[in-house]
Short mmCIF file of C-alpha atoms and ligand atoms in Angstrom, two decimals:
data_model
loop_
_atom_site.label_atom_id
_atom_site.label_comp_id
_atom_site.label_asym_id
_atom_site.label_seq_id
_atom_site.Cartn_x
_atom_site.Cartn_y
_atom_site.Cartn_z
CA UNK A 1344 0.11 0.03 -0.11
CA UNK A 1345 1.34 3.54 -0.81
CA UNK A 1346 0.64 6.15 1.77
CA UNK A 1347 0.50 9.76 0.93
CA UNK A 1348 0.23 12.89 2.88
CA UNK A 1349 -3.58 13.74 3.70
CA UNK A 1350 -5.11 16.00 1.05
CA UNK A 1351 -4.65 19.56 1.88
CA UNK A 1352 -1.10 18.92 3.69
CA UNK A 1353 2.28 18.89 2.95
CA UNK A 1354 5.49 17.95 3.94
CA UNK A 1355 8.10 20.74 4.18
CA UNK A 1356 11.85 19.86 3.67
CA UNK A 1357 15.09 21.02 2.25
CA UNK A 1358 15.23 24.66 1.02
CA UNK A 1359 11.54 25.21 2.13
CA UNK A 1360 12.03 24.08 5.69
CA UNK A 1361 15.24 26.21 5.93
CA UNK A 1362 13.09 29.35 4.59
CA UNK A 1363 10.04 28.45 7.11
CA UNK A 1364 12.65 28.35 10.07
CA UNK A 1365 14.31 31.44 8.63
CA UNK A 1366 11.04 33.31 8.70
CA UNK A 1367 10.17 32.28 12.26
CA UNK A 1368 13.65 33.14 13.40
CA UNK A 1369 13.26 36.48 11.75
CA UNK A 1370 9.74 36.99 13.55
CA UNK A 1371 11.12 36.03 16.94
CA UNK A 1372 13.70 38.99 16.56
CA UNK A 1373 11.28 41.38 15.75
CA UNK A 1374 8.73 40.17 18.38
CA UNK A 1375 11.32 40.37 20.94
CA UNK A 1376 12.16 43.81 20.19
CA UNK A 1377 8.60 44.84 20.49
CA UNK A 1378 8.31 43.11 24.07
CA UNK A 1379 6.39 40.11 22.93
CA UNK A 1380 7.12 36.87 24.67
CA UNK A 1381 6.51 33.38 23.05
CA UNK A 1382 3.72 30.94 24.18
CA UNK A 1383 3.22 27.48 22.96
CA UNK A 1384 -0.44 26.29 23.38
CA UNK A 1385 -1.85 22.88 22.57
CA UNK A 1386 -2.64 21.77 19.02
CA UNK A 1387 -6.12 20.98 20.32
CA UNK A 1388 -8.53 22.20 22.47
CA UNK A 1389 -12.07 21.83 23.69
CA UNK A 1390 -14.03 22.49 20.46
CA UNK A 1391 -16.54 24.71 22.45
CA UNK A 1392 -13.60 27.27 22.97
CA UNK A 1393 -13.31 27.69 19.20
CA UNK A 1394 -17.48 27.86 18.52
CA UNK A 1395 -17.72 30.24 21.38
CA UNK A 1396 -14.90 32.49 20.42
CA UNK A 1397 -14.81 32.49 16.58
CA UNK A 1398 -18.75 32.37 16.34
CA UNK A 1399 -21.25 29.92 15.33
CA UNK A 1400 -22.06 31.37 12.07
CA UNK A 1401 -18.59 31.91 10.77
CA UNK A 1402 -17.10 29.60 7.93
CA UNK A 1403 -14.50 28.15 10.36
CA UNK A 1404 -17.09 27.04 12.75
CA UNK A 1405 -19.84 25.95 10.39
CA UNK A 1406 -17.65 23.98 7.85
CA UNK A 1407 -13.91 24.07 8.55
CA UNK A 1408 -13.29 22.66 12.07
CA UNK A 1409 -11.60 19.23 12.60
CA UNK A 1410 -13.64 17.94 15.65
CA UNK A 1411 -13.24 14.70 17.09
CA UNK A 1412 -14.32 12.76 20.16
CA UNK A 1413 -11.33 11.14 22.17
CA UNK A 1414 -11.69 7.84 24.12
CA UNK A 1415 -13.46 9.65 27.00
CA UNK A 1416 -16.01 11.03 24.58
CA UNK A 1417 -14.83 14.63 24.93
CA UNK A 1418 -15.45 16.78 21.96
CA UNK A 1419 -12.07 18.28 20.94
CA UNK A 1420 -10.85 20.43 17.96
CA UNK A 1421 -7.64 20.85 16.18
CA UNK A 1422 -6.88 24.53 16.38
CA UNK A 1423 -8.20 26.53 13.41
CA UNK A 1424 -6.36 29.76 14.59
CA UNK A 1425 -4.33 30.75 17.60
CA UNK A 1426 -6.03 33.78 19.32
CA UNK A 1427 -8.66 31.73 21.25
CA UNK A 1428 -6.09 29.33 22.61
CA UNK A 1429 -3.98 32.21 23.72
CA UNK A 1430 -6.94 33.93 25.49
CA UNK A 1431 -7.82 30.70 27.17
CA UNK A 1432 -4.33 30.40 28.56
CA UNK A 1433 -4.25 33.93 29.69
CA UNK A 1434 -7.45 33.30 31.69
CA UNK A 1435 -6.64 29.72 32.71
CA UNK A 1436 -3.36 31.05 34.38
CA UNK A 1437 -5.06 34.11 35.73
CA UNK A 1438 -2.92 36.42 34.04
CA UNK A 1439 -5.94 38.69 33.36
CA UNK A 1440 -5.97 39.20 37.18
CA UNK A 1441 -2.24 39.02 38.30
CA UNK A 1442 -0.90 41.25 35.23
CA UNK A 1443 -3.85 42.47 33.24
CA UNK A 1444 -1.34 43.23 30.39
CA UNK A 1445 0.74 41.09 28.29
CA UNK A 1446 2.13 40.86 24.61
CA UNK A 1447 2.48 37.29 23.45
CA UNK A 1448 3.47 35.67 20.14
CA UNK A 1449 3.06 32.23 18.93
CA UNK A 1450 3.76 30.26 15.75
CA UNK A 1451 2.68 26.89 14.76
CA UNK A 1452 0.16 24.60 12.68
CA UNK A 1453 -3.42 25.41 12.23
CA UNK A 1454 -6.03 23.31 10.75
CA UNK A 1455 -9.02 24.01 8.58
CA UNK A 1456 -11.24 21.83 6.43
CA UNK A 1457 -10.99 24.13 3.13
CA UNK A 1458 -10.90 23.21 -0.29
CA UNK A 1459 -7.13 22.97 -1.16
CA UNK A 1460 -5.51 25.20 -3.86
CA UNK A 1461 -2.39 26.96 -4.11
CA UNK A 1462 -1.87 29.01 -0.95
CA UNK A 1463 -4.79 27.37 0.78
CA UNK A 1464 -4.14 24.27 2.86
CA UNK A 1465 -5.80 22.09 5.42
CA UNK A 1466 -2.65 22.24 7.53
CA UNK A 1467 -0.95 25.50 7.45
CA UNK A 1468 1.24 27.57 9.80
CA UNK A 1469 0.71 30.89 11.48
CA UNK A 1470 2.80 33.34 13.13
CA UNK A 1471 0.74 35.47 15.22
CA UNK A 1472 1.00 38.34 18.15
CA UNK A 1473 -1.69 39.36 20.67
CA UNK A 1474 -1.40 42.52 22.77
CA UNK A 1475 -3.67 42.25 25.87
CA UNK A 1476 -4.33 45.04 28.23
CA UNK A 1477 -4.39 48.06 26.07
CA UNK A 1478 -7.34 49.71 24.73
CA UNK A 1479 -5.15 52.68 23.24
CA UNK A 1480 -5.14 53.10 19.31
CA UNK A 1481 -1.51 53.21 19.69
CA UNK A 1482 -1.66 49.46 20.37
CA UNK A 1483 -3.87 48.95 16.96
CA UNK A 1484 -1.22 51.06 15.15
CA UNK A 1485 1.67 49.08 16.51
CA UNK A 1486 0.19 45.75 15.63
CA UNK A 1487 -0.49 46.69 12.05
CA UNK A 1488 2.87 48.27 11.82
CA UNK A 1489 4.47 45.14 13.20
CA UNK A 1490 2.90 42.91 10.81
CA UNK A 1491 3.87 45.25 8.18
CA UNK A 1492 7.48 45.50 9.32
CA UNK A 1493 7.67 41.57 9.45
CA UNK A 1494 6.61 41.25 5.70
CA UNK A 1495 9.00 43.89 4.78
CA UNK A 1496 11.70 41.94 6.65
CA UNK A 1497 11.37 39.07 3.93
CA UNK A 1498 11.42 41.56 1.10
CA UNK A 1499 7.82 42.02 0.61
CA UNK A 1500 7.64 45.79 0.33
CA UNK A 1501 4.82 45.91 -2.00
CA UNK A 1502 1.60 45.04 -0.04
CA UNK A 1503 -1.76 46.46 0.41
CA UNK A 1504 -3.06 47.28 3.85
CA UNK A 1505 -6.74 47.51 4.23
CA UNK A 1506 -8.27 48.75 7.59
CA UNK A 1507 -11.74 49.38 8.91
CA UNK A 1508 -13.63 50.09 12.11
CA UNK A 1509 -16.41 47.66 13.05
CA UNK A 1510 -17.60 49.85 16.14
CA UNK A 1511 -18.31 48.71 19.49
CA UNK A 1512 -21.33 47.12 21.32
CA UNK A 1513 -22.80 50.74 21.73
CA UNK A 1514 -22.79 51.60 17.88
CA UNK A 1515 -22.70 48.49 15.99
CA UNK A 1516 -26.43 47.52 16.66
CA UNK A 1517 -27.56 50.91 14.87
CA UNK A 1518 -25.42 50.02 11.98
CA UNK A 1519 -26.67 46.45 12.09
CA UNK A 1520 -30.18 47.41 11.93
CA UNK A 1521 -29.70 49.71 8.92
CA UNK A 1522 -27.76 46.98 7.25
CA UNK A 1523 -30.51 44.46 7.76
CA UNK A 1524 -33.11 47.03 6.47
CA UNK A 1525 -30.96 47.69 3.22
CA UNK A 1526 -30.06 43.82 2.61
CA UNK A 1527 -33.75 43.14 2.95
CA UNK A 1528 -34.30 45.17 -0.02
CA UNK A 1529 -31.68 43.48 -2.16
CA UNK A 1530 -33.01 40.73 -4.42
CA UNK A 1531 -31.63 37.12 -5.23
CA UNK A 1532 -29.15 37.09 -2.31
CA UNK A 1533 -27.39 33.74 -2.35
CA UNK A 1534 -28.23 31.00 0.16
CA UNK A 1535 -25.27 31.74 2.41
CA UNK A 1536 -26.21 35.40 2.80
CA UNK A 1537 -29.73 34.68 3.49
CA UNK A 1538 -28.79 32.36 6.43
CA UNK A 1539 -26.16 34.87 7.69
CA UNK A 1540 -28.88 37.74 7.18
CA UNK A 1541 -30.55 36.28 10.15
CA UNK A 1542 -27.86 35.56 12.23
CA UNK A 1543 -24.86 37.40 11.45
CA UNK A 1544 -25.69 40.11 8.85
CA UNK A 1545 -21.94 41.81 8.87
CA UNK A 1546 -20.80 38.66 7.50
CA UNK A 1547 -23.06 39.26 4.33
CA UNK A 1548 -20.71 41.94 3.38
CA UNK A 1549 -18.06 39.51 2.86
CA UNK A 1550 -19.84 37.51 0.29
CA UNK A 1551 -17.82 36.86 -2.80
CA UNK A 1552 -20.98 36.03 -4.91
CA UNK A 1553 -23.23 38.97 -3.96
CA UNK A 1554 -20.87 41.79 -3.08
CA UNK A 1555 -21.31 43.49 -6.40
CA UNK A 1556 -24.95 43.78 -5.79
CA UNK A 1557 -24.61 45.99 -2.57
CA UNK A 1558 -24.28 49.41 -4.27
CA UNK A 1559 -26.09 51.41 -2.01
CA UNK A 1560 -24.93 49.70 1.32
CA UNK A 1561 -25.00 51.89 4.54
CA UNK A 1562 -21.38 52.83 5.93
CA UNK A 1563 -20.20 51.86 9.09
CA UNK A 1564 -18.38 55.08 9.33
CA UNK A 1565 -21.57 56.97 9.42
CA UNK A 1566 -22.83 55.12 12.64
CA UNK A 1567 -19.52 55.06 14.58
CA UNK A 1568 -19.91 56.38 17.96
CA UNK A 1569 -17.58 59.51 19.22
CA UNK A 1570 -15.24 57.04 21.00
CA UNK A 1571 -14.91 54.50 18.10
CA UNK A 1572 -14.58 57.48 15.62
CA UNK A 1573 -11.84 59.15 17.75
CA UNK A 1574 -10.00 55.68 18.13
CA UNK A 1575 -9.97 55.08 14.44
CA UNK A 1576 -8.89 58.48 13.54
CA UNK A 1577 -6.06 58.24 15.94
CA UNK A 1578 -5.00 54.89 14.55
CA UNK A 1579 -5.10 56.25 11.13
CA UNK A 1580 -2.88 59.35 12.11
CA UNK A 1581 -0.51 57.19 13.97
CA UNK A 1582 -0.14 54.81 10.87
CA UNK A 1583 0.20 58.03 8.71
CA UNK A 1584 3.12 59.44 11.04
CA UNK A 1585 5.20 56.19 10.38
CA UNK A 1586 4.63 56.41 6.63
CA UNK A 1587 2.38 53.41 6.44
CA UNK A 1588 0.29 53.32 3.25
CA UNK A 1589 -3.23 51.93 4.13
CA UNK A 1590 -6.72 52.25 2.50
CA UNK A 1591 -9.80 52.22 4.37
CA UNK A 1592 -12.10 49.31 3.23
CA UNK A 1593 -15.69 49.76 4.60
CA UNK A 1594 -16.46 46.21 3.58
CA UNK A 1595 -13.79 44.67 5.43
CA UNK A 1596 -15.45 42.58 8.19
CA UNK A 1597 -12.97 39.61 8.74
CA UNK A 1598 -14.34 36.12 9.14
CA UNK A 1599 -14.22 35.57 12.72
CA UNK A 1600 -16.95 37.09 15.09
CA UNK A 1601 -14.92 38.50 17.97
CA UNK A 1602 -13.48 41.44 16.37
CA UNK A 1603 -14.54 44.88 17.66
CA UNK A 1604 -13.31 48.41 16.43
CA UNK A 1605 -10.19 48.33 14.22
CA UNK A 1606 -9.70 45.19 11.78
CA UNK A 1607 -7.26 45.03 9.05
CA UNK A 1608 -6.06 42.88 6.32
CA UNK A 1609 -2.88 42.86 4.17
CA UNK A 1610 -2.85 41.48 0.80
CA UNK A 1611 -0.20 41.06 -1.88
CA UNK A 1612 -0.69 40.89 -5.77
CA UNK A 1613 2.39 38.49 -5.78
CA UNK A 1614 0.33 35.64 -4.78
CA UNK A 1615 -2.52 34.22 -6.74
CA UNK A 1616 -6.35 34.39 -5.62
CA UNK A 1617 -5.35 33.54 -1.98
CA UNK A 1618 -3.81 37.00 -1.55
CA UNK A 1619 -4.24 37.72 2.11
CA UNK A 1620 -0.86 37.45 3.99
CA UNK A 1621 -1.82 38.60 7.25
CA UNK A 1622 -4.93 39.94 9.16
CA UNK A 1623 -6.13 40.92 12.49
CA UNK A 1624 -7.83 43.47 14.73
CA UNK A 1625 -9.20 44.49 18.02
CA UNK A 1626 -11.23 42.10 20.23
CA UNK A 1627 -12.00 44.04 23.42
CA UNK A 1628 -14.86 41.59 24.56
CA UNK A 1629 -13.45 38.28 24.01
CA UNK A 1630 -11.50 37.86 26.98
CA UNK A 1631 -14.47 38.78 29.39
CA UNK A 1632 -16.75 36.60 27.33
CA UNK A 1633 -14.77 33.54 27.84
CA UNK A 1634 -14.66 34.03 31.62
CA UNK A 1635 -11.86 36.22 32.21
CA UNK A 1636 -11.70 39.81 33.76
CA UNK A 1637 -12.70 42.31 31.06
CA UNK A 1638 -9.22 43.25 29.09
CA UNK A 1639 -8.90 44.90 25.88
CA UNK A 1640 -6.78 43.19 23.11
CA UNK A 1641 -5.56 43.59 19.60
CA UNK A 1642 -3.59 41.08 17.48
CA UNK A 1643 -2.87 39.64 14.16
CA UNK A 1644 -1.64 36.49 12.23
CA UNK A 1645 0.11 35.91 9.10
CA UNK A 1646 0.14 32.69 7.04
CA UNK A 1647 3.68 31.54 6.92
CA UNK A 1648 3.18 29.45 3.59
CA UNK A 1649 1.71 32.39 1.67
CA UNK A 1650 4.22 35.00 3.06
CA UNK A 1651 6.96 32.68 1.78
CA UNK A 1652 5.53 32.24 -1.57
CA UNK A 1653 5.16 36.39 -1.65
CA UNK A 1654 8.79 36.58 -0.56
CA UNK A 1655 9.86 34.11 -3.40
CA UNK A 1656 8.17 35.90 -5.93
CA UNK A 1657 9.85 39.11 -5.05
CA UNK A 1658 13.17 37.47 -5.59
CA UNK A 1659 14.16 37.74 -1.93
CA UNK A 1660 15.67 34.38 -1.69
CA UNK A 1661 17.56 34.49 -4.90
CA UNK A 1662 20.83 35.92 -3.17
CA UNK A 1663 20.73 33.19 -0.22
CA UNK A 1664 23.68 31.12 -0.09
CA UNK A 1665 23.13 27.64 0.82
CA UNK A 1666 26.06 26.11 2.89
CA UNK A 1667 28.87 24.51 1.01
CA UNK A 1668 28.70 20.67 1.32
CA UNK A 1669 32.20 19.21 2.25
CA UNK A 1670 32.52 15.38 2.22
CA UNK A 1671 35.56 13.81 4.28
CA UNK A 1672 36.56 10.66 2.45
CA UNK A 1673 39.34 7.85 3.54
CA UNK A 1674 41.42 6.18 0.80
CA UNK A 1675 43.10 4.00 3.35
CA UNK A 1676 40.98 2.61 6.21
CA UNK A 1677 43.51 2.82 8.82
CA UNK A 1678 43.22 6.59 8.62
CA UNK A 1679 39.54 6.33 9.49
CA UNK A 1680 39.60 7.50 13.08
CA UNK A 1681 41.83 10.43 12.07
CA UNK A 1682 39.36 11.49 9.13
CA UNK A 1683 36.54 11.08 11.60
CA UNK A 1684 37.93 13.35 14.38
CA UNK A 1685 39.01 15.86 11.62
CA UNK A 1686 35.33 15.84 10.49
CA UNK A 1687 34.08 16.44 13.88
CA UNK A 1688 36.41 19.48 14.36
CA UNK A 1689 35.24 20.92 11.13
CA UNK A 1690 31.47 20.13 12.16
CA UNK A 1691 32.21 22.15 15.29
CA UNK A 1692 34.62 24.99 13.99
CA UNK A 1693 34.14 25.43 10.35
CA UNK A 1694 36.79 25.14 7.89
CA UNK A 1695 39.48 27.90 7.83
CA UNK A 1696 36.91 29.94 9.76
CA UNK A 1697 34.20 29.44 7.31
CA UNK A 1698 30.93 28.42 9.18
CA UNK A 1699 28.74 28.36 6.33
CA UNK A 1700 29.49 24.52 5.45
CA UNK A 1701 27.90 21.10 5.94
CA UNK A 1702 30.25 18.43 6.80
CA UNK A 1703 29.65 14.89 5.86
CA UNK A 1704 31.74 12.51 7.87
CA UNK A 1705 33.75 9.51 6.38
CA UNK A 1706 31.92 6.23 5.88
CA UNK A 1707 33.95 3.24 6.84
CA UNK A 1708 34.41 -0.09 4.76
CA UNK A 1709 33.63 1.61 1.46
CA UNK A 1710 36.07 2.00 -1.42
CA UNK A 1711 37.14 5.59 -2.26
CA UNK A 1712 35.37 5.29 -5.74
CA UNK A 1713 32.08 4.43 -3.97
CA UNK A 1714 32.73 7.20 -1.51
CA UNK A 1715 33.42 9.82 -4.22
CA UNK A 1716 30.11 8.66 -5.89
CA UNK A 1717 28.28 9.35 -2.87
CA UNK A 1718 30.05 12.88 -2.73
CA UNK A 1719 28.64 13.47 -6.12
CA UNK A 1720 25.23 12.38 -5.11
CA UNK A 1721 24.96 14.67 -2.10
CA UNK A 1722 26.35 17.52 -4.39
CA UNK A 1723 29.49 17.97 -2.40
CA UNK A 1724 31.69 20.98 -3.32
CA UNK A 1725 34.68 19.55 -2.20
CA UNK A 1726 35.84 16.14 -0.99
CA UNK A 1727 38.66 15.95 1.55
CA UNK A 1728 40.35 12.77 1.11
CA UNK A 1729 42.73 11.09 3.76
CA UNK A 1730 45.34 9.04 1.88
CA UNK A 1731 48.33 7.15 3.57
CA UNK A 1732 51.21 8.79 1.35
CA UNK A 1733 49.90 12.35 1.77
CA UNK A 1734 49.16 11.99 5.42
CA UNK A 1735 52.76 10.93 6.39
CA UNK A 1736 53.73 14.35 4.90
CA UNK A 1737 50.92 16.06 7.16
CA UNK A 1738 48.70 16.60 4.22
CA UNK A 1739 45.52 15.60 2.70
CA UNK A 1740 44.00 15.64 -0.86
CA UNK A 1741 41.23 18.36 -1.68
CA UNK A 1742 39.29 17.41 -4.62
CA UNK A 1743 37.14 19.92 -6.31
CA UNK A 1744 34.05 18.06 -7.28
CA UNK A 1745 33.03 20.31 -10.13
CA UNK A 1746 36.22 19.99 -12.23
CA UNK A 1747 37.83 16.87 -10.39
CA UNK A 1748 41.01 18.55 -9.99
CA UNK A 1749 42.83 17.88 -6.70
CA UNK A 1750 45.35 19.67 -4.72
CA UNK A 1751 47.67 18.44 -1.71
CA UNK A 1752 47.04 20.77 1.23
CA UNK A 1753 48.75 20.79 4.69
CA UNK A 1754 46.30 19.71 7.24
CA UNK A 1755 47.69 22.10 9.64
CA UNK A 1756 46.46 25.02 7.43
CA UNK A 1757 42.86 24.08 8.23
P1 AMP B 714 -7.14 34.37 9.59
O1 AMP B 714 -6.90 33.57 10.91
O2 AMP B 714 -8.38 33.73 8.94
O3 AMP B 714 -7.39 35.96 9.91
O4 AMP B 714 -5.93 33.96 8.81
C1 AMP B 714 -4.54 34.85 8.81
C2 AMP B 714 -3.70 34.43 7.69
O5 AMP B 714 -3.56 32.96 7.77
C3 AMP B 714 -4.38 34.65 6.43
O6 AMP B 714 -4.13 36.18 6.03
C4 AMP B 714 -3.55 33.62 5.59
O7 AMP B 714 -2.33 34.32 5.36
C5 AMP B 714 -3.50 32.55 6.56
N1 AMP B 714 -4.41 31.38 6.15
C6 AMP B 714 -5.59 31.27 6.63
N2 AMP B 714 -6.10 30.22 6.20
C7 AMP B 714 -5.18 29.48 5.50
C8 AMP B 714 -5.19 28.40 4.80
N3 AMP B 714 -6.30 27.46 4.57
N4 AMP B 714 -4.21 28.10 3.98
C9 AMP B 714 -2.91 28.69 4.39
N5 AMP B 714 -3.04 29.90 4.76
C10 AMP B 714 -4.03 30.27 5.51
#
């Protein structure tokens, strides 16, 4: 029987694995500079946590969660996103009470049962940050700029940043009422929209099928209360003061129910139809709704696969130098332990100070020909051969695997 990775999942190896770690490393440095500390939460949680936080009428909860029962009939779900888990951890460890402020980041696999296509997978990686305890628009601006800086750090300088304000529990009901009234007058809404109109009318604005029908749709900005308006204005002026280029998109509602006030999405033309690289926003009620002490919060997540795809399209990785492969061979087996010690030294210290090398130690019991064949197979740049005659003069042979020339070099020189 031939086994294959499940549909929508993929193995990440070689250059793609290095790029993924590289992106994560880069993100860690940037997060640390902004005072965010790492949190690792479980890959699965109580399914109810996601249903409650993300929202019953969202695509994620309606269609995309991997839900299963364990042997004790507990209903669990593979995490479809990171925020709910971080909020759960924040409350569970009583950080909402002991230090009602905190900046956390996470990175890891997320799971959504979506139709796979380029840039959309069933298991994918997100890198995200959550800023708990600040209701200041400065936190919103910092989170948007942080996401932007992270993308710029991997060479993505052309990006489109869309922002919107969804208002708060005071002003949103008035917008909702006006929206429902308007949508009731729109003919031929698709089935999804009709269903959402009942339960979650804001999500109708997100509909790919019907959105071109909403020509006279009410604008959230006309309904924002003074506080939400001031917050949104200050967020924008802080973004402007940093030279951030953004567009206000009044149709941006995001696919998760917990958002309040500022929401944003960053897209890139460099990737295909799945063009959203990062997204996030404020969710001031979620911590309270999940049983914690009321704590304002704002956060974002980026999709690592899409970001790496966009970075690759910009040519960012073209100049990346892979480490040089060096193979250590033995022409005479009695020199095996000397060759092995030399290989270990090179692994630890590099060769002649060059640390950007990968060293492949000697293989015992193989002829030199088969060792050299192996060196070719792994695409070694050089093979260092330990041979009796040269060794007696304190030397070894350095074979250039491209042009097959070889020179005798003093071992002490290395
Ligand atoms: P969300 O949690 O839906 O706000 O998504 C945040 C980011 O995660 C998106 O902007 C994408 O870059 C990425 N993302 C979301 N869903 C997927 C998926 N199924 N496959 C790959 N990346 C995804």
